[in-house]
Amino acid sequence: MAKYWNADIECMSREEMKKLQSERLVKQVRHVYDNVPYYRNLMDEKGVKPEDIQSVDDLCKLPFLSKADLREAYPTGLLATPLSECVRIHSTSGTTGKRVVAYYTQNDVDLWEDCCARAITAAGGDENDVCQVAYGYGLFTGGAGLHGGSHKVGCLTLPMSSGNTERQIQFMRDLGATILCCTPSYAAYIGETLHDMGLTPDDIKLKAGIFGAEPWTEEMRRSIEKSLGIKAYDIFGLTEISGPGVAFECEEQTGMHINEDNFIPEIINPETGEVLPEGEVGELVFTSITKEAFPLLRYRTRDLCVLSRKKCSCGRTLIKMTKPMGRSDDMMIIRGVNVFPSQIETVLIEQGYSPNYLIEVDRVNNTDTLDISVEMNADQFSDKMKDIQDKEKQLAGAIKTMLGINPKVHLVSPKTITRSEGKAVRVIDRRKLHD
Amino acid sequence: MNSIQQISIFVENETGKLAELTKLIGDAGIDLSALSLADTRDFGILRIIVNKPDETCTLLQENGWTFKITPVIGVKVPDVPGGVAGILATLSEAGVNVEYMYAFVNRTPGEADTIFRVDDEETALSALRSAGIDILTPEEVYGI
């Protein structure tokens, strides 16, 4: 069994990696400047020319891109190749009208799948393994990325997609799946279902799991490992940059190695944009140096984490990132969907409610719950129970249309939601996703 | 004829909320003639009829309660088997829909007075009158 998918890259010396990154960055900046007018304008505004970028040390001269830029440039404003060269799109979850669409050439797909192959290999996978992909297939990158990576490695791939848990377990047993790829909450649910069916980890052949696309804790990892009898590996990615496999965990389980031959990471102060030294907490920024169709330079992820070049016992020299420790904006990830409180507020105001609301997020039986309390005024109150319940249902429906997930709405008396002197507390997240 | 004014108050499902509300009313010397509570897991609606509706509304307003005044019909129901059924049949024949109803204690033996909240008050009143059913005046219900 090979320990690395691509030992030359994964164990490359720092000097060689820097040289490779620099060559690729210089080429990429030229490609973007020539083909993406949106980014060219940003560079011109900042007075940066492609020739100013000679190595990775010049990266900090480039302007940032944010999710707002992606929305503004939707759908093709950041595309760097003709559509005829693109073979695929993927899109971020949720948020009607605010989706991010990313394009891939065949080469982009190959490099992405290669990153996922590294993750599967790091989790102990090879051509003798049976890899059950229970991430959602479709616009979401989860299914496609691990599916492609599994093919590359030569695993027998079970393209299950998510859902139908008893069937997942049936296939897992009948076909002897050894690696499971899905979200951590789904893995936990599969574990519970297994036990509910009267089975134990001895009844399945699973040895490893590759879980990502949502925040999870160390505690949750241990519980999944126990319930499925496996070693659980974290994987990180985002559609804007490619998908899962931007970073992956090795057997040390102390952070994720970033595939920095493709994606250069930086940590910045989210307030000032200043680049922070290794070891400090800040916002993670990525620069794609190999993507052809949708190459984002200095894309601000809004995820807060720490980078480390501490020597890893696995032998990989790829820089490591910690699990995201939070967000530099107020985005929540609920059931895998990106949710901003402002979206909920917009619906409330449209529906004639007061902007005094409280969002409560929790995780019950490994499923995220979303409860929204909203103050109603005297005109909205009725002596008839059904009227109030209808109003709650209607509001829940409008929020579902906006977010794609079903909330529970509670109408409450005016002035019962605590007012705050400074910044209003609009969200209570009880999931304890960050250690 | 003036209709009976019922006051409906929104009560969140929290320990002590209902006690707080009834104490507020009691301390102001307001007498409850009839009451009913409808509840869900999250909240309840307390429906009351009082001897001083205007004063009660001012009191609730000042203390930040969410409430609504709704006209309801009070009916003298004969205290015999089938008493309520007869009244409901009359309303149903007239095409009137009952949203909710509740009985309350009357000072006269042999009668069980009942409050009806209907979707069409006018039609309901005329149907009840033609059927010879006794309709309570606000004063009778308020207990003045």
Coordinates of C-alpha atoms in Angstrom, one line a residue, chain B:
Chain B
M1 CA -77.7 45.6 21.0
N2 CA -74.1 45.9 21.9
S3 CA -72.1 42.7 21.6
I4 CA -70.2 41.1 24.4
Q5 CA -66.5 42.2 24.3
Q6 CA -64.1 39.4 24.9
I7 CA -60.5 40.2 25.6
S8 CA -58.0 37.7 24.2
I9 CA -54.4 37.9 25.6
F10 CA -51.3 36.3 24.2
V11 CA -49.5 34.3 26.9
E12 CA -46.1 32.7 26.3
N13 CA -45.7 29.3 27.7
E14 CA -43.5 30.1 30.6
T15 CA -43.9 29.3 34.2
G16 CA -45.6 32.1 36.1
K17 CA -46.8 34.0 33.1
L18 CA -50.5 33.1 33.6
A19 CA -50.2 33.8 37.3
E20 CA -48.6 37.2 36.6
L21 CA -51.4 38.1 34.2
T22 CA -54.3 37.1 36.5
K23 CA -52.7 38.8 39.5
L24 CA -52.4 42.0 37.5
I25 CA -56.1 41.9 36.7
G26 CA -57.1 40.9 40.2
D27 CA -55.0 43.6 41.9
A28 CA -56.9 46.2 39.8
G29 CA -60.2 45.0 41.2
I30 CA -61.4 43.6 38.0
D31 CA -63.7 40.7 38.2
L32 CA -63.4 37.8 35.7
S33 CA -66.9 36.6 34.6
A34 CA -65.7 34.0 32.1
L35 CA -62.4 32.6 30.9
S36 CA -61.0 30.0 28.7
L37 CA -57.4 29.1 27.8
A38 CA -56.3 27.7 24.5
D39 CA -52.7 26.5 24.4
T40 CA -50.0 25.0 22.3
R41 CA -46.5 23.9 23.3
D42 CA -45.2 27.4 22.8
F43 CA -47.9 29.8 23.7
G44 CA -51.5 30.2 25.0
I45 CA -54.4 32.5 24.3
L46 CA -56.3 33.5 27.4
R47 CA -59.8 34.6 26.6
I48 CA -61.6 36.5 29.3
I49 CA -64.8 38.5 29.8
V50 CA -64.6 41.0 32.6
N51 CA -66.8 43.5 34.4
K52 CA -64.7 46.5 33.3
P53 CA -63.5 45.8 29.7
D54 CA -62.2 49.4 29.0
E55 CA -60.2 49.5 32.2
T56 CA -58.8 46.1 31.6
C57 CA -57.6 47.1 28.1
T58 CA -55.8 50.2 29.5
L59 CA -54.2 48.1 32.2
L60 CA -53.0 45.5 29.7
Q61 CA -51.7 48.1 27.3
E62 CA -49.8 49.9 30.0
N63 CA -48.2 46.6 31.1
G64 CA -47.1 45.6 27.6
W65 CA -49.4 42.6 27.0
T66 CA -50.5 41.7 23.5
F67 CA -54.3 41.5 23.3
K68 CA -57.3 41.9 21.0
I69 CA -60.9 42.7 21.6
T70 CA -63.3 40.4 19.9
P71 CA -67.1 40.4 19.9
V72 CA -68.6 37.2 21.0
I73 CA -72.2 35.8 21.5
G74 CA -73.4 34.7 24.9
V75 CA -76.3 32.2 25.0
K76 CA -78.4 30.8 27.8
V77 CA -78.2 27.0 27.3
P78 CA -80.9 24.9 28.8
D79 CA -79.2 22.6 31.3
V80 CA -80.7 19.4 29.8
P81 CA -79.2 16.7 27.6
G82 CA -78.9 18.0 24.1
G83 CA -78.9 21.6 25.1
V84 CA -75.7 22.6 23.4
A85 CA -76.5 20.3 20.4
G86 CA -79.7 22.2 19.7
I87 CA -77.9 25.5 19.6
L88 CA -75.1 24.2 17.4
A89 CA -77.6 22.7 15.0
T90 CA -79.3 26.1 14.7
L91 CA -76.0 27.7 13.9
S92 CA -75.0 25.0 11.5
E93 CA -78.3 25.2 9.6
A94 CA -77.7 29.0 9.2
G95 CA -74.3 28.3 7.7
V96 CA -72.5 29.8 10.6
N97 CA -69.1 28.4 11.6
V98 CA -68.2 28.2 15.3
E99 CA -64.5 29.1 15.8
Y100 CA -64.5 28.2 19.4
M101 CA -66.9 28.1 22.4
Y102 CA -66.7 27.8 26.2
A103 CA -69.2 27.5 29.0
F104 CA -69.1 29.5 32.2
V105 CA -70.8 29.4 35.6
N106 CA -74.1 31.3 35.8
R107 CA -75.8 32.4 38.9
T108 CA -79.1 31.0 37.8
P109 CA -79.7 27.3 38.4
G110 CA -80.9 25.3 35.4
E111 CA -78.9 27.3 32.9
A112 CA -75.4 26.8 31.6
D113 CA -74.3 29.9 29.8
T114 CA -72.0 29.5 26.9
I115 CA -69.8 31.9 24.8
F116 CA -69.6 31.4 21.1
R117 CA -67.1 32.9 18.8
V118 CA -68.5 32.6 15.2
D119 CA -67.4 33.7 11.8
D120 CA -70.6 35.6 11.1
E121 CA -72.1 37.3 14.1
E122 CA -75.0 38.9 12.5
T123 CA -76.4 35.8 10.8
A124 CA -75.8 33.8 14.0
L125 CA -77.7 36.3 16.1
S126 CA -80.7 36.3 13.9
A127 CA -80.8 32.5 13.5
L128 CA -80.6 32.1 17.3
R129 CA -83.4 34.7 17.8
S130 CA -85.7 33.0 15.3
A131 CA -85.1 29.7 17.0
G132 CA -86.3 31.3 20.2
I133 CA -82.9 30.9 22.0
D134 CA -82.1 33.3 24.8
I135 CA -79.2 35.6 24.0
L136 CA -77.3 37.2 26.9
T137 CA -76.8 40.9 27.0
P138 CA -73.3 42.2 27.8
E139 CA -74.4 43.4 31.2
E140 CA -75.7 39.9 32.1
V141 CA -72.3 38.4 31.1
Y142 CA -70.2 41.0 32.7
G143 CA -72.0 40.3 35.9
I144 CA -73.0 43.9 36.5

